[in-house]
Every structure is written in C-alpha cells, then in structure tokens.
PDB file of C-alpha atoms in Angstrom:
ATOM      1  CA  GLU A1198     -22.244  13.598   5.045  1.00 70.00           C
ATOM      2  CA  GLU A1199     -22.090  11.593   1.846  1.00 87.00           C
ATOM      3  CA  GLU A1200     -20.364   8.246   1.539  1.00 95.00           C
ATOM      4  CA  ILE A1201     -16.680   8.240   0.653  1.00 97.00           C
ATOM      5  CA  PHE A1202     -15.811   5.485  -1.816  1.00 97.00           C
ATOM      6  CA  LYS A1203     -12.522   3.613  -1.752  1.00 96.00           C
ATOM      7  CA  VAL A1204     -13.104   1.780  -5.028  1.00 95.00           C
ATOM      8  CA  VAL A1205     -15.050   3.216  -7.969  1.00 97.00           C
ATOM      9  CA  GLU A1206     -15.620   2.359 -11.618  1.00 95.00           C
ATOM     10  CA  ASP A1207     -13.710   5.473 -12.721  1.00 94.00           C
ATOM     11  CA  GLN A1208     -10.941   6.505 -10.344  1.00 94.00           C
ATOM     12  CA  PRO A1209     -10.257  10.215  -9.887  1.00 97.00           C
ATOM     13  CA  THR A1210      -7.374  11.481 -12.023  1.00 97.00           C
ATOM     14  CA  PHE A1211      -4.958  14.383 -11.877  1.00 98.00           C
ATOM     15  CA  PRO A1212      -5.810  17.018 -14.526  1.00 98.00           C
ATOM     16  CA  GLY A1213      -4.039  17.514 -17.837  1.00 97.00           C
ATOM     17  CA  CYS A1214      -4.834  14.357 -19.813  1.00 97.00           C
ATOM     18  CA  GLU A1215      -8.518  14.850 -20.615  1.00 95.00           C
ATOM     19  CA  ASP A1216      -7.937  14.631 -24.384  1.00 96.00           C
ATOM     20  CA  ILE A1217      -6.756  10.998 -24.150  1.00 96.00           C
ATOM     21  CA  SER A1218      -9.586   8.510 -24.702  1.00 93.00           C
ATOM     22  CA  ASN A1219      -7.772   5.239 -23.894  1.00 94.00           C
ATOM     23  CA  LYS A1220      -8.351   4.559 -20.176  1.00 90.00           C
ATOM     24  CA  GLU A1221      -4.929   3.013 -19.469  1.00 93.00           C
ATOM     25  CA  GLU A1222      -3.037   5.733 -21.362  1.00 96.00           C
ATOM     26  CA  LYS A1223      -5.088   8.433 -19.641  1.00 95.00           C
ATOM     27  CA  LYS A1224      -4.281   6.990 -16.196  1.00 94.00           C
ATOM     28  CA  LYS A1225      -0.572   6.695 -17.040  1.00 97.00           C
ATOM     29  CA  CYS A1226      -0.528  10.297 -18.304  1.00 98.00           C
ATOM     30  CA  ALA A1227      -2.415  11.583 -15.220  1.00 98.00           C
ATOM     31  CA  ASP A1228      -0.074   9.692 -12.873  1.00 97.00           C
ATOM     32  CA  GLU A1229       2.960  11.207 -14.646  1.00 98.00           C
ATOM     33  CA  LYS A1230       1.480  14.724 -14.418  1.00 98.00           C
ATOM     34  CA  MET A1231       0.764  14.217 -10.717  1.00 97.00           C
ATOM     35  CA  LEU A1232       4.332  13.043 -10.063  1.00 96.00           C
ATOM     36  CA  GLN A1233       5.708  16.023 -12.020  1.00 97.00           C
ATOM     37  CA  PHE A1234       3.564  18.328  -9.884  1.00 98.00           C
ATOM     38  CA  ILE A1235       4.581  16.712  -6.602  1.00 97.00           C
ATOM     39  CA  TYR A1236       8.294  16.462  -7.280  1.00 95.00           C
ATOM     40  CA  GLY A1237       8.328  19.891  -8.934  1.00 97.00           C
ATOM     41  CA  ASN A1238       6.873  21.489  -5.797  1.00 98.00           C
ATOM     42  CA  ILE A1239       8.272  19.435  -2.931  1.00 97.00           C
ATOM     43  CA  LYS A1240      11.157  20.866  -0.960  1.00 97.00           C
ATOM     44  CA  TYR A1241      13.245  18.278   0.881  1.00 98.00           C
ATOM     45  CA  PRO A1242      13.183  19.468   4.505  1.00 98.00           C
ATOM     46  CA  ALA A1243      16.648  20.683   5.569  1.00 97.00           C
ATOM     47  CA  ILE A1244      16.541  18.688   8.814  1.00 97.00           C
ATOM     48  CA  ALA A1245      15.705  15.517   6.879  1.00 98.00           C
ATOM     49  CA  ARG A1246      18.541  16.201   4.424  1.00 97.00           C
ATOM     50  CA  GLU A1247      21.042  16.884   7.227  1.00 97.00           C
ATOM     51  CA  ASN A1248      20.059  13.689   9.048  1.00 97.00           C
ATOM     52  CA  GLY A1249      19.893  11.483   5.947  1.00 98.00           C
ATOM     53  CA  VAL A1250      16.182  10.759   6.412  1.00 98.00           C
ATOM     54  CA  GLU A1251      14.739   8.876   3.421  1.00 98.00           C
ATOM     55  CA  GLY A1252      11.643   6.799   2.890  1.00 98.00           C
ATOM     56  CA  MET A1253       7.976   6.795   2.024  1.00 98.00           C
ATOM     57  CA  VAL A1254       5.358   9.186   3.354  1.00 98.00           C
ATOM     58  CA  VAL A1255       1.714   8.307   2.663  1.00 98.00           C
ATOM     59  CA  VAL A1256      -0.897  11.042   2.449  1.00 98.00           C
ATOM     60  CA  LYS A1257      -4.597  10.152   2.407  1.00 98.00           C
ATOM     61  CA  PHE A1258      -7.145  12.602   1.015  1.00 98.00           C
ATOM     62  CA  VAL A1259     -10.622  12.789  -0.455  1.00 98.00           C
ATOM     63  CA  VAL A1260     -11.268  13.859  -4.046  1.00 98.00           C
ATOM     64  CA  GLU A1261     -14.651  15.581  -3.844  1.00 98.00           C
ATOM     65  CA  LYS A1262     -17.380  15.445  -6.495  1.00 97.00           C
ATOM     66  CA  ASP A1263     -16.132  18.763  -7.919  1.00 98.00           C
ATOM     67  CA  GLY A1264     -12.507  17.570  -7.934  1.00 98.00           C
ATOM     68  CA  THR A1265     -11.297  19.559  -4.927  1.00 98.00           C
ATOM     69  CA  ILE A1266      -8.954  17.901  -2.453  1.00 98.00           C
ATOM     70  CA  THR A1267     -10.170  17.751   1.154  1.00 98.00           C
ATOM     71  CA  ALA A1268      -9.421  15.958   4.425  1.00 98.00           C
ATOM     72  CA  ALA A1269      -5.737  15.486   3.574  1.00 98.00           C
ATOM     73  CA  GLU A1270      -3.773  13.807   6.348  1.00 98.00           C
ATOM     74  CA  VAL A1271      -0.498  11.980   6.772  1.00 98.00           C
ATOM     75  CA  VAL A1272      -1.099   8.295   7.506  1.00 98.00           C
ATOM     76  CA  ARG A1273       2.561   7.261   7.368  1.00 98.00           C
ATOM     77  CA  ASP A1274       5.383   9.621   8.240  1.00 98.00           C
ATOM     78  CA  ILE A1275       9.152   9.170   8.254  1.00 98.00           C
ATOM     79  CA  GLY A1276       9.663  12.272  10.412  1.00 98.00           C
ATOM     80  CA  ALA A1277      12.021  15.243  10.086  1.00 98.00           C
ATOM     81  CA  GLY A1278       9.326  17.366   8.436  1.00 98.00           C
ATOM     82  CA  CYS A1279       8.795  15.058   5.454  1.00 98.00           C
ATOM     83  CA  GLY A1280       5.144  14.303   6.277  1.00 98.00           C
ATOM     84  CA  ALA A1281       4.339  17.987   6.735  1.00 98.00           C
ATOM     85  CA  GLU A1282       6.010  18.821   3.409  1.00 98.00           C
ATOM     86  CA  ALA A1283       4.132  16.079   1.514  1.00 98.00           C
ATOM     87  CA  LEU A1284       0.879  17.341   3.081  1.00 98.00           C
ATOM     88  CA  ARG A1285       1.676  20.949   2.100  1.00 98.00           C
ATOM     89  CA  VAL A1286       2.171  19.943  -1.543  1.00 98.00           C
ATOM     90  CA  VAL A1287      -1.004  17.799  -1.611  1.00 98.00           C
ATOM     91  CA  ASN A1288      -2.975  20.779  -0.285  1.00 98.00           C
ATOM     92  CA  THR A1289      -1.725  22.937  -3.198  1.00 98.00           C
ATOM     93  CA  MET A1290      -2.818  20.469  -5.917  1.00 98.00           C
ATOM     94  CA  PRO A1291      -5.211  21.721  -8.583  1.00 98.00           C
ATOM     95  CA  LYS A1292      -8.719  20.306  -8.896  1.00 98.00           C
ATOM     96  CA  TRP A1293      -8.751  16.709 -10.070  1.00 98.00           C
ATOM     97  CA  ASN A1294     -11.167  15.004 -12.421  1.00 97.00           C
ATOM     98  CA  PRO A1295     -13.560  13.425  -9.920  1.00 97.00           C
ATOM     99  CA  GLY A1296     -14.075   9.709  -9.554  1.00 97.00           C
ATOM    100  CA  LYS A1297     -17.323   8.291 -10.908  1.00 97.00           C
ATOM    101  CA  GLN A1298     -19.636   5.493  -9.927  1.00 97.00           C
ATOM    102  CA  ARG A1299     -22.398   4.556 -12.395  1.00 96.00           C
ATOM    103  CA  GLY A1300     -21.550   7.694 -14.386  1.00 96.00           C
ATOM    104  CA  ARG A1301     -22.071  10.095 -11.467  1.00 97.00           C
ATOM    105  CA  PRO A1302     -19.283  11.949  -9.635  1.00 97.00           C
ATOM    106  CA  VAL A1303     -18.707  10.624  -6.108  1.00 98.00           C
ATOM    107  CA  ARG A1304     -16.338  11.346  -3.218  1.00 98.00           C
ATOM    108  CA  VAL A1305     -13.304   9.063  -3.398  1.00 98.00           C
ATOM    109  CA  GLN A1306     -10.554   8.423  -0.875  1.00 98.00           C
ATOM    110  CA  PHE A1307      -7.093   8.413  -2.388  1.00 97.00           C
ATOM    111  CA  ASN A1308      -3.837   7.219  -0.800  1.00 96.00           C
ATOM    112  CA  LEU A1309      -0.731   8.832  -2.219  1.00 97.00           C
ATOM    113  CA  PRO A1310       2.775   7.543  -1.460  1.00 97.00           C
ATOM    114  CA  VAL A1311       5.478  10.217  -1.677  1.00 97.00           C
ATOM    115  CA  LYS A1312       9.057   8.993  -1.827  1.00 97.00           C
ATOM    116  CA  PHE A1313      11.803  11.030  -0.173  1.00 98.00           C
ATOM    117  CA  LYS A1314      15.200  10.032  -1.536  1.00 96.00           C
ATOM    118  CA  LEU A1315      18.453  11.933  -1.197  1.00 95.00           C
ATOM    119  CA  GLU A1316      20.643  12.326  -4.256  1.00 85.00           C
TER     120      GLU A1316
END
C-alpha cells in the first residue's frame, strides 16, 4: 500500500483544462468544470427537499496515480440522502489529472464539499 499524500506540489485537477499553462487559471478552470459536473449530475433527494434539508456534505476520496477516484466516503453528512447522493456523483467522476510530487504522479487525498441548497 503506497502512501497517500494530503499536500503535494501539484494538486490533482479535474479534467478539461489541460491546454491552460498558467497554474492559477488552470486550477480555477478545473474547479469550475468539477462544479459543473457535480451540480449537473446531482439530484436533490426528494426526502431532503420535502423536509427542507440544506447544508454541506463533505466527501473524501483518493485520486490515484492514474487519475481514478477510489476510497470515496462521506465524512460529513446532513442526512436525508444527501450524503449518499454526493457519494454517487463522486463515484461517477471521470479520471482526474493526478497529483504530482517531485514530478512523479502520487496518490492524493481530496476533500470535496458539496453544498445542498433549496431554491
């Protein structure tokens, strides 16, 4: 079992912004693409909607050296199916660009907050 990094020189990024060379712009672009993916795929659980449940779910996962997402788990749940829904969406994410340490891909833990807010 290889070490899982929490902090690396190059953080893993959501795909779709590889043509941007500026590090800050690339991160901003990748974060936007990730949010588009999450909020484009998440379905507000009916029970949560009916009961007015809102708040922040946090999903922790590992971005592997090849960019796959593994070991996804809910570390903060607001209930009413929201945690399960956030986890479902995380598990459908495409391969990421892996994080790197000293130029080599490494396993990186990632914490992702997902906001549930009713209209």
